[in-house]
Each structure stands twice: as structure tokens, then as C-alpha cells.
Coordinates of C-alpha atoms and ligand atoms in Angstrom, one line a residue:
M272 CA 69.7 -205.5 129.4
L273 CA 67.8 -202.7 131.1
R274 CA 64.2 -202.7 132.1
L275 CA 61.8 -200.2 133.5
E276 CA 61.1 -200.6 137.2
G277 CA 58.7 -198.0 138.6
E278 CA 60.2 -194.6 137.7
A279 CA 63.7 -195.9 137.4
F280 CA 65.5 -198.2 135.0
C281 CA 67.3 -201.0 136.8
L282 CA 69.7 -203.7 135.8
S283 CA 68.3 -207.0 134.8
D284 CA 67.7 -210.0 137.1
E285 CA 70.9 -211.7 136.0
L286 CA 72.9 -208.7 137.2
R287 CA 70.8 -208.6 140.4
E288 CA 71.8 -212.2 141.0
N289 CA 75.5 -211.4 140.3
G290 CA 75.3 -208.9 143.2
H291 CA 75.7 -205.7 141.2
M292 CA 72.3 -204.2 141.8
S293 CA 72.8 -202.6 145.1
T294 CA 75.2 -200.0 143.8
F295 CA 74.2 -199.6 140.1
T296 CA 70.9 -198.0 139.0
I297 CA 70.1 -195.7 136.2
D298 CA 68.1 -192.6 137.1
S299 CA 65.6 -192.3 134.3
A300 CA 65.2 -188.5 135.0
T301 CA 68.8 -187.8 134.4
S302 CA 70.2 -190.9 132.7
R303 CA 73.0 -190.8 135.3
A304 CA 74.6 -194.2 135.3
T305 CA 77.9 -193.9 137.1
P306 CA 78.7 -196.9 139.2
T307 CA 79.2 -194.9 142.3
P308 CA 77.7 -195.8 145.6
Q309 CA 73.9 -195.6 145.7
P310 CA 73.1 -191.9 145.2
G311 CA 72.1 -190.2 148.4
K312 CA 69.5 -187.6 148.5
R313 CA 70.8 -184.4 147.0
L314 CA 70.9 -181.1 148.9
T315 CA 67.5 -179.4 148.2
V316 CA 66.5 -175.9 147.6
P317 CA 64.8 -175.6 151.0
A318 CA 67.9 -177.0 152.7
I319 CA 70.2 -174.4 151.0
R320 CA 67.7 -171.6 151.9
A321 CA 67.6 -172.8 155.5
R322 CA 71.3 -172.5 155.9
K323 CA 70.7 -168.8 156.7
I324 CA 68.6 -168.3 159.7
D325 CA 67.9 -164.8 161.3
G326 CA 70.4 -163.2 159.0
T327 CA 73.3 -165.6 159.6
A328 CA 74.6 -168.7 157.8
A329 CA 76.2 -170.8 160.5
E330 CA 77.9 -172.9 157.9
P331 CA 79.0 -171.0 154.7
I332 CA 77.7 -172.4 151.4
V333 CA 80.4 -173.8 149.2
M334 CA 79.8 -173.4 145.4
L335 CA 82.0 -174.0 142.4
T336 CA 81.4 -174.0 138.7
A337 CA 81.4 -177.3 136.8
Y338 CA 80.8 -177.9 133.1
T339 CA 81.7 -181.5 132.6
M340 CA 80.8 -184.9 134.0
R341 CA 84.3 -185.7 135.3
M342 CA 84.8 -182.3 137.0
A343 CA 81.4 -182.7 138.6
Q344 CA 82.4 -186.1 140.0
L345 CA 85.6 -184.6 141.5
L346 CA 84.0 -181.5 143.0
D347 CA 80.7 -183.0 144.2
P348 CA 82.0 -184.4 147.5
H349 CA 83.3 -181.0 148.5
C350 CA 80.5 -178.7 147.4
D351 CA 77.0 -177.8 148.5
M352 CA 76.1 -176.4 145.0
L353 CA 77.6 -176.9 141.6
L354 CA 76.9 -174.1 139.2
V355 CA 76.9 -174.8 135.4
G356 CA 77.8 -171.2 134.7
D357 CA 77.5 -169.5 131.4
S358 CA 81.2 -168.7 132.0
L359 CA 81.6 -171.9 130.0
G360 CA 81.4 -169.6 127.0
Q361 CA 84.9 -168.3 127.7
V362 CA 86.3 -171.3 129.7
I363 CA 85.2 -174.2 127.4
Y364 CA 84.4 -172.6 124.1
G365 CA 86.9 -169.7 123.9
L366 CA 84.2 -167.2 123.3
P367 CA 84.9 -163.5 124.0
S368 CA 82.1 -163.1 126.5
T369 CA 79.0 -165.0 127.8
V370 CA 76.8 -163.2 125.3
P371 CA 77.0 -165.8 122.5
V372 CA 76.2 -168.8 124.9
T373 CA 73.1 -170.7 123.8
L374 CA 70.4 -172.7 125.6
E375 CA 71.7 -175.8 123.8
M376 CA 75.1 -175.4 125.3
M377 CA 73.7 -174.9 128.8
C378 CA 71.4 -178.0 128.5
A379 CA 74.2 -180.2 127.2
H380 CA 76.7 -179.2 130.0
G381 CA 74.0 -179.1 132.7
A382 CA 73.0 -182.7 131.9
A383 CA 76.6 -183.8 132.1
V384 CA 77.1 -182.2 135.5
V385 CA 73.9 -183.7 136.9
R386 CA 75.1 -187.1 135.6
G387 CA 78.5 -186.6 137.3
S388 CA 77.1 -185.6 140.7
W389 CA 75.0 -187.2 143.4
Q390 CA 74.9 -184.9 146.5
A391 CA 75.3 -181.3 145.5
L392 CA 72.5 -179.1 144.3
V393 CA 73.1 -178.4 140.6
A394 CA 72.0 -175.0 139.3
V395 CA 72.3 -174.0 135.6
D396 CA 72.7 -170.4 134.3
M397 CA 70.1 -169.1 131.9
P398 CA 72.0 -167.8 128.9
F399 CA 71.7 -164.2 127.6
G400 CA 68.6 -163.8 125.4
S401 CA 66.7 -166.7 126.9
Y402 CA 64.8 -165.0 129.7
E403 CA 64.8 -161.2 129.5
A404 CA 62.0 -160.6 127.0
S405 CA 59.1 -161.7 129.2
P406 CA 58.3 -163.9 132.2
A407 CA 56.6 -166.4 129.8
A408 CA 59.7 -166.6 127.6
A409 CA 61.8 -167.1 130.7
F410 CA 59.5 -169.9 132.0
A411 CA 59.6 -171.8 128.6
A412 CA 63.4 -171.6 128.6
A413 CA 63.9 -172.5 132.3
A414 CA 61.5 -175.4 132.0
R415 CA 63.5 -176.7 129.1
V416 CA 66.7 -176.4 131.1
M417 CA 65.2 -178.3 134.0
K418 CA 63.6 -181.1 131.9
E419 CA 66.7 -181.6 129.8
T420 CA 69.3 -181.5 132.6
G421 CA 67.6 -182.7 135.7
C422 CA 69.0 -179.6 137.6
A423 CA 67.2 -178.3 140.7
A424 CA 67.4 -174.6 140.0
V425 CA 68.3 -171.9 137.4
K426 CA 70.3 -168.7 137.8
L427 CA 69.6 -165.5 136.0
E428 CA 71.2 -162.1 136.0
G429 CA 69.6 -158.8 136.9
G430 CA 67.9 -157.0 139.8
E431 CA 64.8 -154.9 139.9
A432 CA 64.2 -155.4 136.2
M433 CA 64.0 -159.2 136.7
A434 CA 61.9 -159.2 139.8
E435 CA 58.6 -159.9 138.0
T436 CA 60.2 -162.8 136.1
I437 CA 61.7 -164.3 139.2
A438 CA 58.3 -164.2 140.9
F439 CA 56.7 -165.8 137.9
L440 CA 59.2 -168.6 137.8
T441 CA 59.3 -169.4 141.5
S442 CA 55.5 -169.4 141.8
R443 CA 55.4 -172.0 138.9
G444 CA 57.9 -174.5 140.4
I445 CA 61.2 -173.2 139.1
P446 CA 63.7 -172.3 141.9
V447 CA 65.8 -169.2 141.0
I448 CA 69.2 -168.0 142.1
G449 CA 69.5 -164.2 141.5
H450 CA 72.7 -162.5 140.3
V451 CA 73.4 -158.8 141.0
G452 CA 76.4 -156.4 141.1
L453 CA 78.6 -157.1 138.1
T454 CA 76.4 -159.0 135.7
P455 CA 78.7 -160.2 132.8
Q456 CA 75.9 -160.7 130.3
A457 CA 75.5 -156.9 130.4
V458 CA 79.1 -156.3 129.5
N459 CA 78.1 -154.2 126.5
V460 CA 76.0 -151.9 128.6
L461 CA 78.5 -151.8 131.5
G462 CA 81.5 -151.3 129.1
G463 CA 83.7 -153.9 130.9
Y464 CA 84.1 -156.2 133.9
G465 CA 85.3 -153.6 136.5
A466 CA 84.0 -153.8 140.1
R467 CA 80.6 -152.2 140.6
G468 CA 79.4 -149.9 143.4
R469 CA 82.3 -147.6 143.6
D470 CA 79.9 -144.5 143.9
T471 CA 77.0 -144.0 146.2
A472 CA 74.3 -144.1 143.5
E473 CA 75.6 -147.5 142.1
A474 CA 76.0 -148.9 145.6
E475 CA 72.4 -148.0 146.5
K476 CA 71.2 -149.5 143.2
I477 CA 72.9 -152.8 143.9
L478 CA 71.2 -152.9 147.4
R479 CA 67.8 -152.2 145.8
D480 CA 68.5 -154.9 143.2
A481 CA 69.3 -157.5 145.8
R482 CA 66.2 -156.6 147.9
A483 CA 64.0 -156.8 144.8
V484 CA 65.4 -160.2 143.8
A485 CA 65.0 -161.5 147.4
D486 CA 61.4 -160.2 147.6
A487 CA 60.6 -161.8 144.3
G488 CA 61.4 -165.2 145.8
A489 CA 65.0 -166.0 144.8
F490 CA 66.3 -168.7 147.3
T491 CA 69.9 -167.6 147.0
I492 CA 71.6 -164.5 145.5
V493 CA 75.0 -164.4 143.8
V494 CA 76.7 -161.0 144.3
E495 CA 79.6 -160.6 141.9
G496 CA 82.4 -158.0 141.6
V497 CA 81.3 -155.3 144.0
V498 CA 83.0 -153.1 146.6
E499 CA 83.5 -155.2 149.7
Q500 CA 81.2 -153.1 152.0
I501 CA 78.3 -153.4 149.5
A502 CA 78.5 -157.2 149.6
T503 CA 78.5 -157.1 153.4
D504 CA 75.5 -154.8 153.4
V505 CA 73.6 -156.9 150.9
A506 CA 74.3 -160.1 152.9
K507 CA 72.9 -158.3 156.0
A508 CA 69.9 -156.7 154.1
V509 CA 68.3 -159.8 152.5
A510 CA 66.9 -163.0 154.0
P511 CA 68.2 -165.6 151.4
P512 CA 71.8 -166.7 151.5
V513 CA 74.2 -164.4 149.5
I514 CA 77.0 -166.1 147.7
G515 CA 79.9 -163.9 146.9
I516 CA 82.4 -163.8 144.1
G517 CA 84.8 -160.9 144.2
A518 CA 82.6 -159.7 147.0
S519 CA 83.2 -160.2 150.8
A520 CA 84.1 -162.8 153.3
D521 CA 81.0 -161.7 155.2
C522 CA 78.8 -163.3 152.5
D523 CA 76.9 -166.5 153.4
G524 CA 78.9 -168.5 150.9
Q525 CA 81.5 -168.2 148.1
V526 CA 81.7 -169.3 144.5
L527 CA 84.6 -169.3 142.1
V528 CA 85.1 -170.5 138.5
T529 CA 86.8 -173.8 139.1
E530 CA 89.3 -173.4 136.2
D531 CA 90.4 -170.1 137.7
M532 CA 91.0 -171.5 141.2
L533 CA 92.9 -174.5 139.8
G534 CA 95.3 -172.1 138.0
L535 CA 94.4 -173.2 134.5
F536 CA 94.7 -169.7 133.1
E537 CA 97.7 -167.5 133.2
R538 CA 95.6 -164.4 134.0
T539 CA 92.9 -164.4 136.5
P540 CA 90.9 -161.6 138.1
R541 CA 92.2 -160.1 141.4
F542 CA 89.5 -161.8 143.5
V543 CA 90.6 -165.3 142.5
K544 CA 92.8 -167.3 144.8
R545 CA 94.7 -170.0 143.0
Y546 CA 94.7 -173.3 144.9
D547 CA 96.9 -175.0 142.3
D548 CA 98.9 -174.3 139.2
L549 CA 97.4 -176.9 136.8
A550 CA 98.5 -174.9 133.7
T551 CA 102.1 -175.5 134.6
R552 CA 101.6 -179.1 135.6
I553 CA 99.7 -179.9 132.4
G554 CA 102.3 -178.2 130.3
E555 CA 105.1 -180.2 132.1
A556 CA 103.2 -183.5 131.6
A557 CA 102.6 -182.8 127.9
A558 CA 106.3 -181.8 127.4
T559 CA 107.5 -185.1 129.1
Y560 CA 105.1 -187.1 126.9
A561 CA 106.2 -185.3 123.8
G562 CA 109.9 -185.9 124.6
E563 CA 109.3 -189.7 125.2
V564 CA 107.3 -190.1 122.0
R565 CA 110.1 -188.4 120.0
A566 CA 112.8 -190.5 121.8
R567 CA 110.7 -193.7 121.3
T568 CA 110.8 -194.3 125.0
F569 CA 107.0 -194.4 125.2
P570 CA 105.3 -196.8 125.0
T571 CA 107.4 -199.4 127.1
P572 CA 106.5 -203.1 127.5
D573 CA 104.3 -202.0 130.4
Q574 CA 101.9 -200.2 128.0
T575 CA 101.9 -202.8 125.1
Y576 CA 100.0 -206.0 124.6
R577 CA 101.4 -209.5 124.2
P578 CA 100.0 -212.7 122.8
K579 CA 98.3 -214.9 125.4
G580 CA 100.9 -216.9 127.4
A581 CA 103.9 -214.8 126.2
Ligands
KIV33 O1 78.9 -168.0 134.9 C1 79.4 -168.1 136.0 O2 80.3 -168.9 136.2 C2 78.9 -167.4 137.1 C3 79.7 -167.3 138.4 C4 80.9 -166.6 138.1 C5 78.9 -166.8 139.5 O3 77.9 -166.7 137.0

């Protein structure tokens, strides 16, 4: 039995008497009901922004992508921010790019990641087509993402062209992470996923984009797939923390797609460091299981039920 207590649902008095109440509450905003230790206060947007003072982030910001409740639970203790990236289009749904990703997908996965985390700041990507048309359209879509997921911020791609929208959102209570350099939602304009900023004009444009996004009020900026020196210049040029991916060690933090860094894919971009080889390990586990099923050596008595007393 659950009942409403103030803003939160709490377990019933019987459970309180049984001693379970201290560690098990359900957050009515997020429906998160994991029996983890009492949730602490999450890292906030001002706390992340304040990591960079006078152009330097003394402690680099750690960000990874997460799309599911269980992965969020595993990553949360190690990360400052969890990003529900629209890269889930390729990673989870096998889509050819992030272009077909919908608001519904982002809301469903965003809510799962909020439910599975308790200390990291969770940010959700705005999918292609949900924010570009106008600041008002962006506000409606971003407000829906925040209401349905319980996330603390949204991320959207684009530089100077998105500055007005970022200012509109931030001045109306929606914290925004900018995303400049290689912007995968623009793959059809860019013609591929190659590194950006290899010529002077493009390098200058990326710097202008980052400045515009920062001036518009983004509290953090992701810089993706750019020539190393450009990322270093961007990190020096703007006040908010700059999180790099395929960028530079001089950035104020780093982000990777979790499945890439765990080695779940055979092919990964050059900038990914594999910290494990889960594809091989999963394949080996599945092969062992398949062999045991075919040999009838699984299940054993350890995995089967017996009548009471037998
Ligand atoms: O969609 C995503 O996962 C991202 C990161 C790669 C930054 O935008």
C-alpha cells in the first residue's frame, strides 16, 4: 500500500514499523523506486557550472551516456553527468543515424535513466526536428522532456543558429547544454561524420558557435569531433565547462558513448578508448550457455526446484 505524503509517496505505516521506511521511498516526480540507500541530493546545474572558475576546471567533469535503468545504476556512482544521448538511435534501435529518433524515445529512455540514478545530473538530448523550427517549439518539446523524465537539463545541437533558442529556454527555466563541432543530426548537410575544423574558416566558425552558445546561457558545451587545437581554443574561449568527445584532453570534462568504451561494438571511432571487450565476453558467455543447453548439462540440480522437504 502506498500513500501520498507531502510531495512524495511513502510506504505504509506497516512497512514503516517493519523498519523498511528509512531506505525506501518513491519519488513522485520521477517514479523512481529502487531500494537503494536514501537518495542524496543530485549534482545540480549550478554545481556543474561552478566546476569551471576563471577558465579552469580544477576537477574534470565525467560524463557517460546511459539509455537504460540498469546501466544508469551501474554508471551513476562514477559520473557527474549521465547523458541520455540520441545516439540511442544507433546503439539501441539499430537506426542508420540519429535523424529518425523521436521525442517519445527520448522521454521513455530519459525516465528510465532518472529512475536508475540518484546522484548524477541527468541530461536528455532533444531529438532532430523537435527544437529547430522556433524557440516556442523548442520550449514545448523541452518542457515535455523535463516533465516526463525528471531530468535536470536538455542538450541540443547547433551554434549561432541556436543561440536565440538557447536564450529562450534558459530564461524560462530550462537548463541547456550546447553541442558544437561535429553535430551528428546534421549528417545530411555535413555529408558524413568526419572531424570538423580542418580548415581555418571552419575552425573560426566552431569558435564563433561556441561563443554564441555560451553567451546565450548554455551551462555546459559539448564539443564533438574537432581538430584538437580547436577544442583547446574553445575551452579557453568560453566561460562554461566544455566537455570533449573526439576533442582534446584540455577540455573541462569528457564524454563517451558507454557501449563504445565498453567494447560492445567491433568498430568504434578513432577517439574511443575501449576500457573492456564486452562483445567478446558476451559472445563467449552465450556460446558456453548454448553448448550446455545442447548437451543437457544446464540446468543442474542447483538451478531447479524441489518439493518442500526433499
Ligand atoms: O548522442 C550522444 O550520445 C551525444 C554524445 C556523443 C555527446 O550527443
